[in-house]
Amino acid sequence: MKSMITKNTCMLVGSTPAFPHGCMDDIQGIAKLGLRYNIPVHVDACLGGFLLVFMPKAGFEIPPFDFSVDGVTSISADTHKYAFAPKGSSVLLFSDKKFKHQQYFVQTNWPGGIYATATLAGSRPGVVIAGCWSSLLHFGLDGYTDITRKIINTSRLIEAGLRNISGIFVFGEPQVSVIALGSKDFDIFRLADILNKKGWSLNNLQFPSSIHICVTYRHTEEGVVDQFLKDVAEAVDVIKLSPQEHVSGAVALYASSQQIPDRSLVGDIIAIYIDTLYKTTKRDNADGTSKPKRKFGMHLNGSVDLNNK
């Protein structure tokens, strides 16, 4: 990271943990760089923030990652993940209000009056904020601590079990709830494909090819860990019968995209796919004339049809 710092560097970022492999970045080391070069340091704790903060109370040691580390200037943590709040809610914390002011938007010369907003969004739904607040009150400190204890214990049981399965390996030393897998013997996406058919939803990763499981509260239920490890072991045994085969279908497309050196081309392809989600077509009436196809309950002219299913 030090070698990448230039006069144009506006921020240093570390993850706790990193989404792909579940490993913690060296926040203390990054913060020292920030202090040395007078650069703000952001901690991305969006995925694990609402586990990490309760881990010490739950009996687990973790390296310092928050404002107790001199040099850390901001922290993000998603409440819609392990705080179990509604989707779309998150928190962004600053060590000093001078940083918070940078996100404000104020227009003093608008003919419509003085306009100011504290966030990029001019307005936000209050129901999401209320739902988030109610979730925090419902679980409370003791509730979150108990859930964290169960999730971390379950994660470590799964990690230990996966390390005992020949043919796959665990990336790094995951410390929270994400465990990433790779293989030197076969196409790891085949494992994800088989597990998906068994009802397990694992994320496909790239650079290098890998998959990961994000352990949640549901995984802490009795029998889930044993069943998951059993399914993984059985799937690996099946794959070993023909280790040179590769996946097919959508997963194969995902895997092959890593081979395209021009990443902008991949971005263009994804943009075309998203375009199809917004595409509208015409359909014929009984008399042969065409009429706009309604999508999501709306006519192309913008009027809303509440009866459209």
mmCIF file of N, CA and C in Angstrom, residues 282-292:
data_model
loop_
_atom_site.group_PDB
_atom_site.id
_atom_site.type_symbol
_atom_site.label_atom_id
_atom_site.label_comp_id
_atom_site.label_asym_id
_atom_site.label_seq_id
_atom_site.Cartn_x
_atom_site.Cartn_y
_atom_site.Cartn_z
ATOM 1 N N LYS A 282 -43.301 -4.663 -27.397
ATOM 2 C CA LYS A 282 -44.702 -4.506 -27.766
ATOM 3 C C LYS A 282 -45.344 -5.873 -27.941
ATOM 4 N N ARG A 283 -46.634 -5.943 -27.671
ATOM 5 C CA ARG A 283 -47.381 -7.167 -27.909
ATOM 6 C C ARG A 283 -48.643 -6.828 -28.698
ATOM 7 N N ASP A 284 -49.153 -7.783 -29.397
ATOM 8 C CA ASP A 284 -50.291 -7.543 -30.281
ATOM 9 C C ASP A 284 -51.617 -7.659 -29.548
ATOM 10 N N ASN A 285 -52.564 -6.788 -29.918
ATOM 11 C CA ASN A 285 -53.937 -6.920 -29.469
ATOM 12 C C ASN A 285 -54.636 -7.990 -30.308
ATOM 13 N N ALA A 286 -55.836 -8.315 -29.941
ATOM 14 C CA ALA A 286 -56.592 -9.328 -30.683
ATOM 15 C C ALA A 286 -56.838 -8.900 -32.125
ATOM 16 N N ASP A 287 -56.926 -7.585 -32.357
ATOM 17 C CA ASP A 287 -57.203 -7.111 -33.715
ATOM 18 C C ASP A 287 -55.948 -6.923 -34.545
ATOM 19 N N GLY A 288 -54.802 -7.342 -33.988
ATOM 20 C CA GLY A 288 -53.566 -7.252 -34.746
ATOM 21 C C GLY A 288 -52.772 -6.001 -34.490
ATOM 22 N N THR A 289 -53.379 -5.015 -33.840
ATOM 23 C CA THR A 289 -52.632 -3.808 -33.495
ATOM 24 C C THR A 289 -51.758 -4.081 -32.284
ATOM 25 N N SER A 290 -50.763 -3.250 -32.104
ATOM 26 C CA SER A 290 -49.842 -3.459 -30.988
ATOM 27 C C SER A 290 -50.125 -2.481 -29.870
ATOM 28 N N LYS A 291 -49.784 -2.876 -28.686
ATOM 29 C CA LYS A 291 -49.940 -2.000 -27.533
ATOM 30 C C LYS A 291 -48.718 -2.152 -26.641
ATOM 31 N N PRO A 292 -48.415 -1.143 -25.850
ATOM 32 C CA PRO A 292 -47.229 -1.228 -24.989
ATOM 33 C C PRO A 292 -47.353 -2.364 -23.989
#
